[in-house]
Coordinates of C-alpha atoms in Angstrom, one line a residue:
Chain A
X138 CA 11.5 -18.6 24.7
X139 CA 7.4 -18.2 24.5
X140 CA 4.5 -20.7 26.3
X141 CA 2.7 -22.1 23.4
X142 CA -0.8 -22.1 24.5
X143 CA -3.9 -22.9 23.1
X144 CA -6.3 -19.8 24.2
X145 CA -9.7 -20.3 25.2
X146 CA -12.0 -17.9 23.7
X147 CA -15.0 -19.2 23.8
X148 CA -17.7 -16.8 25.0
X149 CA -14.8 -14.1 24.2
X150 CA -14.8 -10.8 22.6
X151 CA -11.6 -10.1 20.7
X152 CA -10.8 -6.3 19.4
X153 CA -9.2 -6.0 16.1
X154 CA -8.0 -2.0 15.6
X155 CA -8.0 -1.6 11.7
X156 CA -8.9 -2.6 8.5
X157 CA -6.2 -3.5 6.0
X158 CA -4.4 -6.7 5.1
X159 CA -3.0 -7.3 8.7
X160 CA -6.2 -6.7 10.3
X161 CA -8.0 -9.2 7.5
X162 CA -5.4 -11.8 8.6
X163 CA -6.4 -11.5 12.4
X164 CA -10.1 -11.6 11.0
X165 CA -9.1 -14.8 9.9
X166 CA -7.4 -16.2 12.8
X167 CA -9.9 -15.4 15.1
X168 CA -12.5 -16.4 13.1
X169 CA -11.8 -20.1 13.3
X170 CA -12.5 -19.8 16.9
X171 CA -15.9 -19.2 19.0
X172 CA -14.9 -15.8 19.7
X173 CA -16.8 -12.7 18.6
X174 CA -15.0 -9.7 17.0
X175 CA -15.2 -6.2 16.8
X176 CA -13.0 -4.3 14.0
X177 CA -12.8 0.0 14.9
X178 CA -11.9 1.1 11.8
X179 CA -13.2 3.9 9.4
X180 CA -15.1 2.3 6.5
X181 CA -12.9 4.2 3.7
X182 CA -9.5 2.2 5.1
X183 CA -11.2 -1.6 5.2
X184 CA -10.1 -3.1 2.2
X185 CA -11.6 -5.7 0.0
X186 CA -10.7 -8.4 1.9
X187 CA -11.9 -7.1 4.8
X188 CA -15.4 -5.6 3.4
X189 CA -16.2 -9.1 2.4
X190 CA -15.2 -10.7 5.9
X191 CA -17.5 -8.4 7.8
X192 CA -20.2 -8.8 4.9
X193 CA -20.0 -12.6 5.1
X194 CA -19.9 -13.2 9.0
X195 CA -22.3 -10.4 9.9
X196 CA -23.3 -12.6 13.2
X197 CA -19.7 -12.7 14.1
X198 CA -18.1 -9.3 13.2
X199 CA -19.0 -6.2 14.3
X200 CA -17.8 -2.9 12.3
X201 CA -17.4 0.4 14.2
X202 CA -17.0 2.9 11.7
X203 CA -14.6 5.3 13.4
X204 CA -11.2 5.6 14.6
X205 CA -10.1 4.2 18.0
X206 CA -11.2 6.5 20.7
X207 CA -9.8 5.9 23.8
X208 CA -9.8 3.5 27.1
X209 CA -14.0 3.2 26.8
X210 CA -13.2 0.9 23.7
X211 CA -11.8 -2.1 26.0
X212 CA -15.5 -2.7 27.6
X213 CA -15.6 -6.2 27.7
X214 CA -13.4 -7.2 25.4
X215 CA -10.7 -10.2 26.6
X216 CA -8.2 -9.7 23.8
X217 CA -6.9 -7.2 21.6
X218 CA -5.0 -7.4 18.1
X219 CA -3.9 -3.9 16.4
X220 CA -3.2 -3.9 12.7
X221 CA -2.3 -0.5 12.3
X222 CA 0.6 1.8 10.3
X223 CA 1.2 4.1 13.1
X224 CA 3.4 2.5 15.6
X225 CA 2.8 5.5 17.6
X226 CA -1.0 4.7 18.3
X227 CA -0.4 0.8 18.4
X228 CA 2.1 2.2 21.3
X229 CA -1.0 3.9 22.8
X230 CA -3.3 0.7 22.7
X231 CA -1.2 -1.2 24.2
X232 CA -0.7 1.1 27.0
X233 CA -4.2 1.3 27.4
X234 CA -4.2 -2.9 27.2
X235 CA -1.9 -3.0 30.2
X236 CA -3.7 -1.0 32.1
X237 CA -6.7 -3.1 31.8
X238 CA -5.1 -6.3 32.0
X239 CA -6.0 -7.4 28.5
X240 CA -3.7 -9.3 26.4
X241 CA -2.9 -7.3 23.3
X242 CA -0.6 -8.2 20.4
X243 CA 0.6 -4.9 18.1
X244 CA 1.6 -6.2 14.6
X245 CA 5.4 -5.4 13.5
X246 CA 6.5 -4.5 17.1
X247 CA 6.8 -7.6 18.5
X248 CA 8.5 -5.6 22.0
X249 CA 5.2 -4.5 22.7
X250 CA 3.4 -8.1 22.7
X251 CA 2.0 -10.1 25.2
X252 CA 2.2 -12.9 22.4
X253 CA 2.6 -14.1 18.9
X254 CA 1.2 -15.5 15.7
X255 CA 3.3 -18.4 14.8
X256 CA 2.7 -20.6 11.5
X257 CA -0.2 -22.7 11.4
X258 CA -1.6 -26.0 10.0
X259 CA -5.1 -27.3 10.7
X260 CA -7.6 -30.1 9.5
X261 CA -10.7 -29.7 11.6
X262 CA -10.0 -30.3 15.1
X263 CA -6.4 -30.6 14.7
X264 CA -3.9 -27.0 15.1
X265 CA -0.5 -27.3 15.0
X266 CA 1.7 -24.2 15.1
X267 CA 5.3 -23.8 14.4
X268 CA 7.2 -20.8 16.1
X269 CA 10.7 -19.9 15.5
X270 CA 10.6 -17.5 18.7
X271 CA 11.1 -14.2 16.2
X272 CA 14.4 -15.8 13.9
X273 CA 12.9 -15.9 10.9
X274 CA 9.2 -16.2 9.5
X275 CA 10.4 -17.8 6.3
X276 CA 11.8 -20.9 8.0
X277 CA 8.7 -21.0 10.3
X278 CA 7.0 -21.9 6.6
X279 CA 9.3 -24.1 5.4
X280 CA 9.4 -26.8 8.3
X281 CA 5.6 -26.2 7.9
X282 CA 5.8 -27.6 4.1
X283 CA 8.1 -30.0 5.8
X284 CA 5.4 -31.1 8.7
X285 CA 2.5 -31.1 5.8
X286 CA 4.3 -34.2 4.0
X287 CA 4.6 -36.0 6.9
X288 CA 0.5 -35.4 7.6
X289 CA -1.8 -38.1 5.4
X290 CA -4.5 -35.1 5.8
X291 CA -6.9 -37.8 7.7
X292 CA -5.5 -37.1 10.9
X293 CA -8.7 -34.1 11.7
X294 CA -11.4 -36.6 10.4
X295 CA -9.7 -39.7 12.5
X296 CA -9.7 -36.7 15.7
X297 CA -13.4 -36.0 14.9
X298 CA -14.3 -39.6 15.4
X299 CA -12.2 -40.0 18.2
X300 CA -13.8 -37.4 20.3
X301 CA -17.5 -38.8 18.9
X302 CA -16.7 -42.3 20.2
X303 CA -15.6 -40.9 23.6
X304 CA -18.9 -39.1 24.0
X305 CA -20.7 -42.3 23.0
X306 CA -18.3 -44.0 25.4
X307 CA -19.1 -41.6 28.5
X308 CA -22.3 -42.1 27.7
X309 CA -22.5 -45.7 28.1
X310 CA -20.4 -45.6 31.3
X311 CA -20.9 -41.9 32.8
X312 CA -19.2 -40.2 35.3
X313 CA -16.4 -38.3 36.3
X314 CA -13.4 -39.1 37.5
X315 CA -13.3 -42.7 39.3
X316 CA -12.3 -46.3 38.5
X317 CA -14.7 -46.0 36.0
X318 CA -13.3 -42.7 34.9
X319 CA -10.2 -44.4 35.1
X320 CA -11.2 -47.5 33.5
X321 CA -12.7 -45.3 30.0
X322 CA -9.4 -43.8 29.8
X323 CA -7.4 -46.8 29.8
X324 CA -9.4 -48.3 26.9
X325 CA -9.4 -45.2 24.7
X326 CA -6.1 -44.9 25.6
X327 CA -5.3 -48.9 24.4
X328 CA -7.2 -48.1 21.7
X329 CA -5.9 -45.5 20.6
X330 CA -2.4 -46.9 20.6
X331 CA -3.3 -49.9 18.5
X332 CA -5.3 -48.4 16.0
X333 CA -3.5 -47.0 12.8
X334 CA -4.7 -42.9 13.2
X335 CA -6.4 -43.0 9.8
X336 CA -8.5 -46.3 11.0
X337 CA -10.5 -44.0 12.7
X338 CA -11.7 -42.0 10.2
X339 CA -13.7 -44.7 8.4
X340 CA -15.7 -44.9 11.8
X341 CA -19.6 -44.3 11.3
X342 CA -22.0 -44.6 14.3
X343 CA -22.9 -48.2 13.2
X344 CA -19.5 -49.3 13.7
X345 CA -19.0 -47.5 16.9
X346 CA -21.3 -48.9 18.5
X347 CA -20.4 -52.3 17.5
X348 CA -16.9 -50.9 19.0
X349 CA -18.3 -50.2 22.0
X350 CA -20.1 -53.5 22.6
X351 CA -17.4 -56.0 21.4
X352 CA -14.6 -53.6 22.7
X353 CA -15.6 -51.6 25.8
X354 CA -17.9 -54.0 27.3
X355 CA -15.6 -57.5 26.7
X356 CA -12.7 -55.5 27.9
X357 CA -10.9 -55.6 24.8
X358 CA -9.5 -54.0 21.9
X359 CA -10.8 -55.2 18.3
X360 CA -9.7 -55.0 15.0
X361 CA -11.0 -52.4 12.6
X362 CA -12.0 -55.4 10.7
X363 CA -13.9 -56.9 13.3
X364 CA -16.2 -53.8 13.6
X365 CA -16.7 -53.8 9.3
X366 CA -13.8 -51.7 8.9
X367 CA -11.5 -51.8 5.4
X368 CA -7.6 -52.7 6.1
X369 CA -5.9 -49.5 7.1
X370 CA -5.1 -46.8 4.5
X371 CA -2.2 -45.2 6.3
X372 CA 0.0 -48.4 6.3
X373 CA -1.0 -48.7 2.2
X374 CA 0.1 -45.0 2.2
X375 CA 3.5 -45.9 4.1
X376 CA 4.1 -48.8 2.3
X377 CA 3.6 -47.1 -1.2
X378 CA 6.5 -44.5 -0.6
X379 CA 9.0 -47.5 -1.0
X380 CA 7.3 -49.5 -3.7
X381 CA 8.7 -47.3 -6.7
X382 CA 12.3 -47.5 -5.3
X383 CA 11.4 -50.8 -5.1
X384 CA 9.7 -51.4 -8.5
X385 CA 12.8 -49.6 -10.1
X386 CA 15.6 -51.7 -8.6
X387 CA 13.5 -54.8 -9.2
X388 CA 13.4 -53.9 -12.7
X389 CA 17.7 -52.7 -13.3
X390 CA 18.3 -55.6 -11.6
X391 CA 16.6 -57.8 -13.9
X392 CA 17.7 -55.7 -16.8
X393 CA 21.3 -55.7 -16.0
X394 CA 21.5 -59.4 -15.3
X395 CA 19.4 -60.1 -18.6
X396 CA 22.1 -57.9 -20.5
X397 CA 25.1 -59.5 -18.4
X398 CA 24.1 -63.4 -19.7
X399 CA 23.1 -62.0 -23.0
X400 CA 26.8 -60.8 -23.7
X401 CA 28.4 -64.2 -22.3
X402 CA 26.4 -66.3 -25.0
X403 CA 27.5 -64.3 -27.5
X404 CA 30.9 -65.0 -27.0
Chain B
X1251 CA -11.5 -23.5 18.6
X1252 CA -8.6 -22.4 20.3
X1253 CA -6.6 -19.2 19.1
X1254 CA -2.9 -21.1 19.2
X1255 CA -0.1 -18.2 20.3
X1256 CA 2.9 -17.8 21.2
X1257 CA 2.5 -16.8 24.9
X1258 CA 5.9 -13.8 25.7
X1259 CA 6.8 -14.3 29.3
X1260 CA 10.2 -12.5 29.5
X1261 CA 10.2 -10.7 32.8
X1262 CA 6.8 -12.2 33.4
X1263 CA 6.6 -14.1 36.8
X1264 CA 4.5 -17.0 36.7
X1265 CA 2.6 -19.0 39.9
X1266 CA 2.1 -22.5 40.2
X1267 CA -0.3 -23.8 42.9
X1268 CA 0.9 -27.3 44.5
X1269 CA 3.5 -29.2 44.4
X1270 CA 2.7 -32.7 42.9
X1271 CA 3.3 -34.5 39.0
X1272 CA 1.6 -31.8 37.1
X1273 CA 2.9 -29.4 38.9
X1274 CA 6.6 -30.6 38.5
X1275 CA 5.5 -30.7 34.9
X1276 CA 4.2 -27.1 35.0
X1277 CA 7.6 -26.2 36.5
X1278 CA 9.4 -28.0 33.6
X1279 CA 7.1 -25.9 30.9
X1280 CA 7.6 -23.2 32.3
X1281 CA 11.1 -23.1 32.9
X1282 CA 11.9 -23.5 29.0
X1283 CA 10.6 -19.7 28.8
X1284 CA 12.2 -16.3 30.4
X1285 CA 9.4 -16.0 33.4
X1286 CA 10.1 -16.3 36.8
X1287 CA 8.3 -19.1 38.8
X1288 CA 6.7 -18.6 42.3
X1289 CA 5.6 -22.2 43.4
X1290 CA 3.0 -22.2 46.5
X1291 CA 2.7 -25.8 48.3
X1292 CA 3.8 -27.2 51.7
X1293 CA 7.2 -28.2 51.6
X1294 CA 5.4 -31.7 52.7
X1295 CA 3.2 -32.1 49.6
X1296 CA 6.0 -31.5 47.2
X1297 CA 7.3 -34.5 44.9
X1298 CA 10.6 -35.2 44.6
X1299 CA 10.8 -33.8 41.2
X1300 CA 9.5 -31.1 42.6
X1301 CA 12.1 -31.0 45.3
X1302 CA 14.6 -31.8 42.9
X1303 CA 13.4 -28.6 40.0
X1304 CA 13.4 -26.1 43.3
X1305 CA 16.6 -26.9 44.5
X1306 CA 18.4 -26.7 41.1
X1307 CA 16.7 -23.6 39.8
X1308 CA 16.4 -21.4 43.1
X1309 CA 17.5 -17.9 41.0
X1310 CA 14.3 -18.6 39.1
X1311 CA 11.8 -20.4 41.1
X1312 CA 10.8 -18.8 44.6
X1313 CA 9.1 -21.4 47.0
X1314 CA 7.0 -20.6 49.2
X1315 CA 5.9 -23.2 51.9
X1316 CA 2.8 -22.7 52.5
X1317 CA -1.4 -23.4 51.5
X1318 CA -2.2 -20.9 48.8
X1319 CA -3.8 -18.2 51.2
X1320 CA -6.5 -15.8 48.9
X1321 CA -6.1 -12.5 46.5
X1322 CA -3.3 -11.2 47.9
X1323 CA -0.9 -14.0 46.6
X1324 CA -1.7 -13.2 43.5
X1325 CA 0.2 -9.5 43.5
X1326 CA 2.8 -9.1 40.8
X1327 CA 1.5 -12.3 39.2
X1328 CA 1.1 -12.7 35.6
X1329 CA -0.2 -16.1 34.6
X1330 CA -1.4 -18.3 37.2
X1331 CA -1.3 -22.6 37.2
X1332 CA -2.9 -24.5 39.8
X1333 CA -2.1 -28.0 39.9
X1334 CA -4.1 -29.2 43.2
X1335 CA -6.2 -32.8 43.8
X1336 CA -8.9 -30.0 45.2
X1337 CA -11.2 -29.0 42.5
X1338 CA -13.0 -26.9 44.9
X1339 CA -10.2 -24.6 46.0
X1340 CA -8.7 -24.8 42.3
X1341 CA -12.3 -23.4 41.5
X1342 CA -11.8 -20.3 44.4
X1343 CA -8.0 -19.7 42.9
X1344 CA -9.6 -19.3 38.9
X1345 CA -12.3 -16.8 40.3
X1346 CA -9.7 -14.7 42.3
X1347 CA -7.7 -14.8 39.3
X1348 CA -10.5 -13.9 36.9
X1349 CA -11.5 -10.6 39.3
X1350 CA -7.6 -9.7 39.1
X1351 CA -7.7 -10.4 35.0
X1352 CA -4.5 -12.5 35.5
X1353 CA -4.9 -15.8 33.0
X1354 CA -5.5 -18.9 34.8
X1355 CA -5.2 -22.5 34.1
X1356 CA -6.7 -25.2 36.2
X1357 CA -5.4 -28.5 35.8
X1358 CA -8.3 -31.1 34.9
X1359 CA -10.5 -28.6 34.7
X1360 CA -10.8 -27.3 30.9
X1361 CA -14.2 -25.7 31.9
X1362 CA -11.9 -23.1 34.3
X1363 CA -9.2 -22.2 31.9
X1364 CA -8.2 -19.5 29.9
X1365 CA -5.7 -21.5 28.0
X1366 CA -4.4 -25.1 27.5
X1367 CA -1.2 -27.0 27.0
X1368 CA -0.3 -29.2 24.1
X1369 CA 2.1 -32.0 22.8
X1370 CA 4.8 -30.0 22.1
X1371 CA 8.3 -30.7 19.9
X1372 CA 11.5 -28.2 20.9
X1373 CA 14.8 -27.8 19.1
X1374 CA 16.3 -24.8 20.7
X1375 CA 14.4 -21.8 19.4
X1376 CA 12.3 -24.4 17.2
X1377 CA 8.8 -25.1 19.0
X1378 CA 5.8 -26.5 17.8
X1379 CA 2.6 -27.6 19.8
X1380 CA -0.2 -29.4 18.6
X1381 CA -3.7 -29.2 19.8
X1382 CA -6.7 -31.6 19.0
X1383 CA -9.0 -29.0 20.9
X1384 CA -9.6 -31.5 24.0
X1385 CA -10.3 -34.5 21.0
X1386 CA -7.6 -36.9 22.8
X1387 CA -4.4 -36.4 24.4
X1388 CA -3.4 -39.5 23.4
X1389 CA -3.9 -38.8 19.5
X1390 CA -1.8 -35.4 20.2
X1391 CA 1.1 -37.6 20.9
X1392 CA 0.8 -39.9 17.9
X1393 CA 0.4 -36.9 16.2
X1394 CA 3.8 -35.5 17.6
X1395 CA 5.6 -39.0 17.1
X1396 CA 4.5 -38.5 12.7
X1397 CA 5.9 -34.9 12.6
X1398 CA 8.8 -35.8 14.6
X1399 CA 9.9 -38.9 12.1
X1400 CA 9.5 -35.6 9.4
X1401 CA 12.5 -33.5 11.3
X1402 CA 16.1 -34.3 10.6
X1403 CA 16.9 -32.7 14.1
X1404 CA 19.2 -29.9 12.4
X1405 CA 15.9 -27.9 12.5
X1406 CA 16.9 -25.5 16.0
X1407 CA 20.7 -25.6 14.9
X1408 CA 19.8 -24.4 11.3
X1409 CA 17.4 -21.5 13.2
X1410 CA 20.1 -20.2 15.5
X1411 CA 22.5 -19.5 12.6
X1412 CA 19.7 -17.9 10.9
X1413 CA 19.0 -15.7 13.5
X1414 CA 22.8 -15.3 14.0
X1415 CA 23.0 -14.3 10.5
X1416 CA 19.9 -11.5 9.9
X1417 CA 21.7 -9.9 13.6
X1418 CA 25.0 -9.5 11.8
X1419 CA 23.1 -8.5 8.1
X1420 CA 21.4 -6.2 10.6
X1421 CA 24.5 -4.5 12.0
X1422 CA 25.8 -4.0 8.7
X1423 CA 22.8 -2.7 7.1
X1424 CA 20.9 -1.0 10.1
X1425 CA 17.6 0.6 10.2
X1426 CA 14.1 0.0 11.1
X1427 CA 11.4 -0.4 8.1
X1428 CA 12.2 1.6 5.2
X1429 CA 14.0 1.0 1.9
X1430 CA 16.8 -1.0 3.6
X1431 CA 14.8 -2.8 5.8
X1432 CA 12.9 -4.2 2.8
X1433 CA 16.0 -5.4 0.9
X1434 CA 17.4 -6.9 3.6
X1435 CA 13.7 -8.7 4.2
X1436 CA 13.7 -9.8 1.0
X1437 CA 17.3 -11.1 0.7
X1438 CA 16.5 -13.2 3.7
X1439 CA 13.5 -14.1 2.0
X1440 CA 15.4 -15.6 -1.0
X1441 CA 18.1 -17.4 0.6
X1442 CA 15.6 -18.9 3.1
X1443 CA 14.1 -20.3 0.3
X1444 CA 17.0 -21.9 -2.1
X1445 CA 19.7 -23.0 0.6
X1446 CA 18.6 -26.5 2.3
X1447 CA 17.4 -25.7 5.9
X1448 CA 20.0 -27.8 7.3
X1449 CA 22.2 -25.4 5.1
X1450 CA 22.2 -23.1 7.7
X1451 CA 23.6 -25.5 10.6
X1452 CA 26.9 -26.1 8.7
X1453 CA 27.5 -21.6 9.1
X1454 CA 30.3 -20.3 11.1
X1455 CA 31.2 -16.8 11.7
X1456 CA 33.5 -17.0 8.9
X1457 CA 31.3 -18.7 6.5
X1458 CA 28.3 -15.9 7.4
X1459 CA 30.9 -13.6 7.4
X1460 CA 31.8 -14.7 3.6
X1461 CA 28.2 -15.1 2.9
X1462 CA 27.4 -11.5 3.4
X1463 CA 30.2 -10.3 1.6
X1464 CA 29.7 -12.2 -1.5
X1465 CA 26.2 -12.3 -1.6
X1466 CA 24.1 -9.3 0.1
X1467 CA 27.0 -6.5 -0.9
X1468 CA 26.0 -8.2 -4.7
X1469 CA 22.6 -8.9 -4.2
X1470 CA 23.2 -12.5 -4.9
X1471 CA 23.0 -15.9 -2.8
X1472 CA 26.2 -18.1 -2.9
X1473 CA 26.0 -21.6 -3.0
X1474 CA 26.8 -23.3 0.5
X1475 CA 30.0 -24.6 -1.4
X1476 CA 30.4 -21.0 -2.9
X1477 CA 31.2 -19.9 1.0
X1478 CA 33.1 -23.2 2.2
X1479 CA 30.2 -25.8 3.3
X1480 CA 30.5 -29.3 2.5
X1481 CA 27.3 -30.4 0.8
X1482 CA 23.9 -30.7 1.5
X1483 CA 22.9 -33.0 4.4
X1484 CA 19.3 -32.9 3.8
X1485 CA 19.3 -34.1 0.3
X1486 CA 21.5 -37.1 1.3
X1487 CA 18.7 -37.6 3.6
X1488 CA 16.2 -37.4 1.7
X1489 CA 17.6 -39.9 -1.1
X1490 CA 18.7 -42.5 1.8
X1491 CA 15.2 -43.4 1.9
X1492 CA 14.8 -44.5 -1.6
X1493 CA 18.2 -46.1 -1.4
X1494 CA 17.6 -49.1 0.8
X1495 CA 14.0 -50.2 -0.9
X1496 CA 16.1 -49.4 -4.5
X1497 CA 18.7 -51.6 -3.4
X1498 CA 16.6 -54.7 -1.8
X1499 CA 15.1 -54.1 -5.9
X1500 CA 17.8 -54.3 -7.6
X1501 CA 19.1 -57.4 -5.8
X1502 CA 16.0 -59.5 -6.3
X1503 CA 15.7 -57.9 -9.8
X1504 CA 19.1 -60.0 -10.3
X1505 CA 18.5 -62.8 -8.0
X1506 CA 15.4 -63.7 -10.3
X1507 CA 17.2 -63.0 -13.7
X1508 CA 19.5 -65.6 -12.3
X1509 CA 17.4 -68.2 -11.1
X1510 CA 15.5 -68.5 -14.1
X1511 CA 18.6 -68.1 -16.8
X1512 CA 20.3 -71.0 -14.7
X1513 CA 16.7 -73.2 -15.0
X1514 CA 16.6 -72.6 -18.3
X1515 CA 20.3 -73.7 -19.1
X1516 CA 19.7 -77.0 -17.1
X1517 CA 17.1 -77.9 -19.4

């Protein structure tokens, strides 16, 4: 079984070796996070998608026009990804990897990896990733589909605000660590667990602060009403599933019963 | 960002620094994969869980009883987790470990670390971890709690067999890449996709044996019933949720219909 970790690469220089569809998938990994990226590939085998990644995120991406040369290529970099056909070379990178201590995945030969891609959902702030630990891909996306329903897509917003109003928060009552430390977390943690997720998103710096005085300071928790909050959306959401069930019952009930007394007057 | 992978750590051998709660909880991550742990505290400063982790899993965790002592410990390491009350000698421990390249992890100290943990859902081979990028811990886990009411908890079961299956497809139909390799692929592909995922729990030898025999040999995909499954769990599931709320309908549908026939007779 793998670690699931979330890697830091802030600050980071990650290596993709080549240029077609694999390689413009990693672009696309990578880029959601701070790291910078180099691509070694020859111009003539980037293809479309990858031509207009390196064209659109010129401050990001840096293209070497050439084939992978040897060990010299690792200066600096913390992470490589290889996207190439020839398993042979991959085999060579990652040889050269090890030997520098840097963490290299080969796509399609997963023995050589120090990790894996797994499936992926994110809304802002929010990743979640799904890994089957190599028996089967496919299912990976299905229990994704199956994780996506169960999402309201305002969890990343309601995270966004969350992490605002504990900046705001630390501000208010700084430092690190503590019985005030301890204090902060024990609010947003109260907070948090009272709150429906999706209340958060509707948070604007108005009513945090109002949050933060009637909350934080009086040592208690209030509604998102009290702070000029509309009732909850996620509990509407919740409720709604069960209202047509509902509705339709309601209405062969009725109908049946209707039909039932209808046929014993006519006797 | 983070980069969210699937970290391998099959023959890997893993150290943890101290011997309190999170580092109990570091052993408890850690033993879910195939590394082996070294554990560095004084047999003094260990918690009981601690105690308790060591002494049931000596063939994989080594401890040694002693204050971490400087580079050399880290020789033959390949991911290092400190879990110390000392931010200072946590601090020391990260810089030895960035000079050596090994990745490091500093508890309570996000500034220091090459990666971070998650909330994370298992079912066997089934993991999934979700990150809000240091956004609140606490959201992570109401987070989890949502996709967790979205599994059925036949998820891991319905992985293994899959796995089970594409090794035995496998030894019929051997051969890396190629011609084969793609049929096979996209066989897979197909009966991922129209069998139920919970399908795949109900498969024993026989029943894989069958479904390989009367559907990759003809390129088809048998029903579950088609190789001697009982029918689909999921679906029941999925149409128990409509039933209650349909049901509580129908009754007041005929409840009402009632009342108001028998009003209108008494008049």
């Amino acid at each position: 079984m793998s670690l699931l970790v979330a890697w830091q690469l802030k600050d980071r220089r990650v290596l993709i070796v080549g240029g077609g569809e694999i390689a413009s998938q990693r672009m696309d990994s990578i880029l959601v996070t701070d790291a910078s990226i180099a691509v070694i590939a020859p111009e003539h085998r980037l293809n479309s998608r990858a031509r207009q990644l390196i064209a659109c995120h010129h401050a990001r991406i840096t293209h070497h026009d050439r084939l992978f040369l040897g060990p010299s290529e690792l200066h600096n970099i913390d992470m490589v990804l290889t996207a190439l056909d020839d398993p042979e070379r991959s085999r060579e990178i990652v040889l050269m990897c090890r030997d520098a201590r840097i963490p290299v995945n080969a796509a399609d030969i997963p023995d050589l990896c120090d990790f894996y891609f797994g499936a992926q959902i994110r809304d802002g702030p929010l990743q979640i990733m799904i890994s089957t630990n190599g028996n089967g891909p496919r299912l990976a996306s299905r229990i994704k589909e199956r994780l996506q329903r169960a999402l309201s897509g305002g969890e990343g917003e309601a995270i966004t605000k969350v992490g605002r109003l504990r900046t705001l928060l630390k501000q208010k009552a700084p430092g690190i660590g503590g019985d005030q430390g301890r204090r902060r977390m024990k609010w947003m943690t109260r907070l948090c667990n009272e709150w429906e997720l999706e209340d958060f998103a509707q948070l604007d710096n108005a009513m945090m602060k109002s949050l933060l005085e009637d909350g934080w300071e009086k040592d208690r928790i209030p509604s998102l009403q009290d702070v000029g909050g509309t009732c909850s959306t996620r509990r509407y959401h919740q409720n709604f599933h069960s209202t047509i069930p509902l509705a339709v019952g309601f209405f062969v009930g009725v109908f049946t019963t209707a039909l039932i007394t209808f046929f014993r007057h006519r006797k």
